[in-house]
Amino acid sequence: WREENLPEGQPSLQQSTNQACMVEDILDENLLQSALDLRLGRRFIFQQDNDPKHTATISKEWLQDNSVNVLKWPSQSPDLNLIEHLWRDLKMAVHRRFPSNLMELERCCKEEWAKLAKDRCAKLVASYSKRLEAVIAAKGASTKY
C-alpha cells in the first residue's frame, strides 16, 4: 500500500510505528512506578484493548521484558475498559472550554483531568462486576454500559 491509497482514517506505517513507540515510552515512564505507588508490587494484571499500537511488537516486547501480566482481551470485545468513560468525561469537559491552540489544549486537559471526581472513579470500579455479568448474560453483545 502506498500511503495515499490507505482507507480514510487508517494510519500510515510511520504513524503506527510512532504511536507504538509513544506507548512504549508511556509504559516505561508510568506503568511500573504506578504499580509501586499503588503498592501493587507485581500482583497486578494490566488491561489494554487491542488497538494496533498496544499489540505492536515493540509494546508486547516491553511488557514481556518487564514481566507484566497482561489480561487477554479478545478483539471486537465489548468495551469494559473503565478508563474509556473517563476519557469521554475529559473530552467533553475540554470541548466546553474551546482551546484554540496546542498549548492551551494541553493545559485544559491537565486542569480538567485534575478536576475529575474521585468518586466517579470509585463508582466505575464498583460497577465492574455488574458490567461483567451483563456482558456474560448478553453473550458478548452490547449492554447498557
PDB file of C-alpha atoms in Angstrom:
ATOM      1  CA  TRP A   1       0.000   0.000   0.000  1.00  0.00           C
ATOM      2  CA  ARG A   2       1.140   3.497  -0.736  1.00  0.00           C
ATOM      3  CA  GLU A   3       0.148   5.983   1.940  1.00  0.00           C
ATOM      4  CA  GLU A   4      -2.247   7.866  -0.347  1.00  0.00           C
ATOM      5  CA  ASN A   5      -4.091   4.570  -1.049  1.00  0.00           C
ATOM      6  CA  LEU A   6      -4.839   3.864   2.609  1.00  0.00           C
ATOM      7  CA  PRO A   7      -8.511   3.845   3.617  1.00  0.00           C
ATOM      8  CA  GLU A   8      -9.644   7.020   5.340  1.00  0.00           C
ATOM      9  CA  GLY A   9      -8.650   7.055   8.996  1.00  0.00           C
ATOM     10  CA  GLN A  10      -6.098   4.251   8.531  1.00  0.00           C
ATOM     11  CA  PRO A  11      -2.731   5.330   9.981  1.00  0.00           C
ATOM     12  CA  SER A  12       0.355   5.047   7.813  1.00  0.00           C
ATOM     13  CA  LEU A  13       3.161   2.666   8.764  1.00  0.00           C
ATOM     14  CA  GLN A  14       5.178   5.643  10.029  1.00  0.00           C
ATOM     15  CA  GLN A  15       2.259   6.877  12.160  1.00  0.00           C
ATOM     16  CA  SER A  16       1.671   3.371  13.564  1.00  0.00           C
ATOM     17  CA  THR A  17       5.359   2.999  14.414  1.00  0.00           C
ATOM     18  CA  ASN A  18       5.417   6.403  16.106  1.00  0.00           C
ATOM     19  CA  GLN A  19       2.292   5.557  18.108  1.00  0.00           C
ATOM     20  CA  ALA A  20       3.770   2.221  19.235  1.00  0.00           C
ATOM     21  CA  CYS A  21       6.972   3.990  20.321  1.00  0.00           C
ATOM     22  CA  MET A  22       4.904   6.515  22.267  1.00  0.00           C
ATOM     23  CA  VAL A  23       3.076   3.665  24.017  1.00  0.00           C
ATOM     24  CA  GLU A  24       6.429   2.131  24.934  1.00  0.00           C
ATOM     25  CA  ASP A  25       7.574   5.494  26.373  1.00  0.00           C
ATOM     26  CA  ILE A  26       4.337   5.841  28.349  1.00  0.00           C
ATOM     27  CA  LEU A  27       4.693   2.327  29.750  1.00  0.00           C
ATOM     28  CA  ASP A  28       8.343   2.914  30.561  1.00  0.00           C
ATOM     29  CA  GLU A  29       7.687   6.196  32.338  1.00  0.00           C
ATOM     30  CA  ASN A  30       4.458   5.255  34.154  1.00  0.00           C
ATOM     31  CA  LEU A  31       3.339   1.649  34.486  1.00  0.00           C
ATOM     32  CA  LEU A  32       5.790   0.100  36.943  1.00  0.00           C
ATOM     33  CA  GLN A  33       6.064   3.285  39.017  1.00  0.00           C
ATOM     34  CA  SER A  34       2.265   3.479  39.253  1.00  0.00           C
ATOM     35  CA  ALA A  35       2.167  -0.140  40.439  1.00  0.00           C
ATOM     36  CA  LEU A  36       4.724   0.741  43.119  1.00  0.00           C
ATOM     37  CA  ASP A  37       2.850   3.900  44.126  1.00  0.00           C
ATOM     38  CA  LEU A  38      -0.365   1.876  44.459  1.00  0.00           C
ATOM     39  CA  ARG A  39       1.534  -0.762  46.467  1.00  0.00           C
ATOM     40  CA  LEU A  40       0.612  -3.467  43.966  1.00  0.00           C
ATOM     41  CA  GLY A  41       4.107  -4.839  43.602  1.00  0.00           C
ATOM     42  CA  ARG A  42       3.908  -7.405  40.807  1.00  0.00           C
ATOM     43  CA  ARG A  43       0.425  -8.554  41.865  1.00  0.00           C
ATOM     44  CA  PHE A  44      -1.433  -6.748  39.112  1.00  0.00           C
ATOM     45  CA  ILE A  45      -2.804  -7.622  35.708  1.00  0.00           C
ATOM     46  CA  PHE A  46      -2.500  -4.942  33.070  1.00  0.00           C
ATOM     47  CA  GLN A  47      -5.554  -4.342  30.877  1.00  0.00           C
ATOM     48  CA  GLN A  48      -5.486  -2.767  27.444  1.00  0.00           C
ATOM     49  CA  ASP A  49      -7.599  -3.077  24.341  1.00  0.00           C
ATOM     50  CA  ASN A  50      -6.446  -4.479  21.017  1.00  0.00           C
ATOM     51  CA  ASP A  51      -5.606  -1.168  19.408  1.00  0.00           C
ATOM     52  CA  PRO A  52      -2.721  -1.808  16.965  1.00  0.00           C
ATOM     53  CA  LYS A  53      -0.330   0.400  18.938  1.00  0.00           C
ATOM     54  CA  HIS A  54      -0.954  -1.785  22.012  1.00  0.00           C
ATOM     55  CA  THR A  55      -0.407  -5.030  20.136  1.00  0.00           C
ATOM     56  CA  ALA A  56       2.658  -3.823  18.233  1.00  0.00           C
ATOM     57  CA  THR A  57       5.787  -5.932  18.677  1.00  0.00           C
ATOM     58  CA  ILE A  58       7.590  -3.125  20.498  1.00  0.00           C
ATOM     59  CA  SER A  59       4.754  -2.868  23.068  1.00  0.00           C
ATOM     60  CA  LYS A  60       4.495  -6.639  23.536  1.00  0.00           C
ATOM     61  CA  GLU A  61       8.270  -6.934  23.971  1.00  0.00           C
ATOM     62  CA  TRP A  62       8.331  -4.178  26.605  1.00  0.00           C
ATOM     63  CA  LEU A  63       5.582  -5.896  28.601  1.00  0.00           C
ATOM     64  CA  GLN A  64       7.331  -9.268  28.324  1.00  0.00           C
ATOM     65  CA  ASP A  65      10.784  -7.838  29.168  1.00  0.00           C
ATOM     66  CA  ASN A  66       9.296  -6.202  32.274  1.00  0.00           C
ATOM     67  CA  SER A  67       7.355  -9.336  33.317  1.00  0.00           C
ATOM     68  CA  VAL A  68       3.985  -7.584  33.179  1.00  0.00           C
ATOM     69  CA  ASN A  69       0.940  -9.877  33.271  1.00  0.00           C
ATOM     70  CA  VAL A  70      -1.493  -8.752  30.574  1.00  0.00           C
ATOM     71  CA  LEU A  71      -5.190  -9.576  30.588  1.00  0.00           C
ATOM     72  CA  LYS A  72      -6.122 -11.482  27.442  1.00  0.00           C
ATOM     73  CA  TRP A  73      -8.621  -9.280  25.659  1.00  0.00           C
ATOM     74  CA  PRO A  74     -10.395 -10.598  22.549  1.00  0.00           C
ATOM     75  CA  SER A  75     -10.754  -8.347  19.537  1.00  0.00           C
ATOM     76  CA  GLN A  76     -14.157  -6.864  18.981  1.00  0.00           C
ATOM     77  CA  SER A  77     -14.902  -7.335  22.679  1.00  0.00           C
ATOM     78  CA  PRO A  78     -17.416  -5.163  24.486  1.00  0.00           C
ATOM     79  CA  ASP A  79     -15.709  -2.129  25.907  1.00  0.00           C
ATOM     80  CA  LEU A  80     -15.210  -2.949  29.562  1.00  0.00           C
ATOM     81  CA  ASN A  81     -12.216  -0.697  29.937  1.00  0.00           C
ATOM     82  CA  LEU A  82     -13.362   1.784  32.576  1.00  0.00           C
ATOM     83  CA  ILE A  83     -10.852   4.449  31.526  1.00  0.00           C
ATOM     84  CA  GLU A  84     -12.919   4.968  28.355  1.00  0.00           C
ATOM     85  CA  HIS A  85     -15.662   6.560  30.464  1.00  0.00           C
ATOM     86  CA  LEU A  86     -13.123   8.949  31.981  1.00  0.00           C
ATOM     87  CA  TRP A  87     -11.698   9.782  28.542  1.00  0.00           C
ATOM     88  CA  ARG A  88     -15.237  10.687  27.428  1.00  0.00           C
ATOM     89  CA  ASP A  89     -15.723  12.881  30.517  1.00  0.00           C
ATOM     90  CA  LEU A  90     -12.386  14.580  29.858  1.00  0.00           C
ATOM     91  CA  LYS A  91     -13.149  15.102  26.168  1.00  0.00           C
ATOM     92  CA  MET A  92     -16.490  16.718  26.956  1.00  0.00           C
ATOM     93  CA  ALA A  93     -15.002  18.990  29.646  1.00  0.00           C
ATOM     94  CA  VAL A  94     -12.153  20.137  27.386  1.00  0.00           C
ATOM     95  CA  HIS A  95     -14.521  20.639  24.442  1.00  0.00           C
ATOM     96  CA  ARG A  96     -16.620  23.051  26.547  1.00  0.00           C
ATOM     97  CA  ARG A  97     -13.526  25.242  27.021  1.00  0.00           C
ATOM     98  CA  PHE A  98     -12.764  25.665  23.292  1.00  0.00           C
ATOM     99  CA  PRO A  99      -8.935  25.549  23.421  1.00  0.00           C
ATOM    100  CA  SER A 100      -7.521  27.454  20.450  1.00  0.00           C
ATOM    101  CA  ASN A 101      -4.018  26.013  20.201  1.00  0.00           C
ATOM    102  CA  LEU A 102      -1.949  23.017  21.259  1.00  0.00           C
ATOM    103  CA  MET A 103      -0.537  24.599  24.419  1.00  0.00           C
ATOM    104  CA  GLU A 104      -3.992  25.640  25.551  1.00  0.00           C
ATOM    105  CA  LEU A 105      -5.325  22.169  24.760  1.00  0.00           C
ATOM    106  CA  GLU A 106      -2.611  20.566  26.895  1.00  0.00           C
ATOM    107  CA  ARG A 107      -3.282  22.969  29.779  1.00  0.00           C
ATOM    108  CA  CYS A 108      -7.046  22.374  29.579  1.00  0.00           C
ATOM    109  CA  CYS A 109      -6.549  18.591  29.524  1.00  0.00           C
ATOM    110  CA  LYS A 110      -4.347  18.680  32.620  1.00  0.00           C
ATOM    111  CA  GLU A 111      -6.698  21.008  34.505  1.00  0.00           C
ATOM    112  CA  GLU A 112      -9.839  19.070  33.619  1.00  0.00           C
ATOM    113  CA  TRP A 113      -8.178  15.715  34.402  1.00  0.00           C
ATOM    114  CA  ALA A 114      -7.290  17.019  37.878  1.00  0.00           C
ATOM    115  CA  LYS A 115     -10.956  18.021  38.368  1.00  0.00           C
ATOM    116  CA  LEU A 116     -12.387  14.577  37.574  1.00  0.00           C
ATOM    117  CA  ALA A 117     -14.206  13.443  40.696  1.00  0.00           C
ATOM    118  CA  LYS A 118     -12.561  10.645  42.655  1.00  0.00           C
ATOM    119  CA  ASP A 119     -16.000   9.221  43.457  1.00  0.00           C
ATOM    120  CA  ARG A 120     -16.623   8.889  39.687  1.00  0.00           C
ATOM    121  CA  CYS A 121     -13.656   6.513  39.523  1.00  0.00           C
ATOM    122  CA  ALA A 122     -14.825   4.624  42.603  1.00  0.00           C
ATOM    123  CA  LYS A 123     -18.325   4.192  41.148  1.00  0.00           C
ATOM    124  CA  LEU A 124     -16.935   2.878  37.874  1.00  0.00           C
ATOM    125  CA  VAL A 125     -14.790   0.338  39.715  1.00  0.00           C
ATOM    126  CA  ALA A 126     -17.703  -0.659  41.972  1.00  0.00           C
ATOM    127  CA  SER A 127     -19.902  -1.292  38.918  1.00  0.00           C
ATOM    128  CA  TYR A 128     -17.376  -3.574  37.213  1.00  0.00           C
ATOM    129  CA  SER A 129     -18.779  -6.907  38.419  1.00  0.00           C
ATOM    130  CA  LYS A 130     -22.248  -5.871  37.221  1.00  0.00           C
ATOM    131  CA  ARG A 131     -20.749  -4.921  33.867  1.00  0.00           C
ATOM    132  CA  LEU A 132     -19.062  -8.304  33.547  1.00  0.00           C
ATOM    133  CA  GLU A 133     -22.275 -10.121  34.476  1.00  0.00           C
ATOM    134  CA  ALA A 134     -24.210  -8.094  31.892  1.00  0.00           C
ATOM    135  CA  VAL A 135     -21.690  -8.908  29.154  1.00  0.00           C
ATOM    136  CA  ILE A 136     -21.798 -12.611  30.040  1.00  0.00           C
ATOM    137  CA  ALA A 137     -25.612 -12.590  30.075  1.00  0.00           C
ATOM    138  CA  ALA A 138     -25.599 -10.824  26.681  1.00  0.00           C
ATOM    139  CA  LYS A 139     -23.082 -13.394  25.355  1.00  0.00           C
ATOM    140  CA  GLY A 140     -20.706 -10.610  24.419  1.00  0.00           C
ATOM    141  CA  ALA A 141     -23.303  -8.402  22.760  1.00  0.00           C
ATOM    142  CA  SER A 142     -23.926  -4.780  23.683  1.00  0.00           C
ATOM    143  CA  THR A 143     -25.086  -3.895  27.170  1.00  0.00           C
ATOM    144  CA  LYS A 144     -26.418  -0.739  28.776  1.00  0.00           C
ATOM    145  CA  TYR A 145     -22.878   0.004  29.942  1.00  0.00           C
TER     146      TYR A 145
END
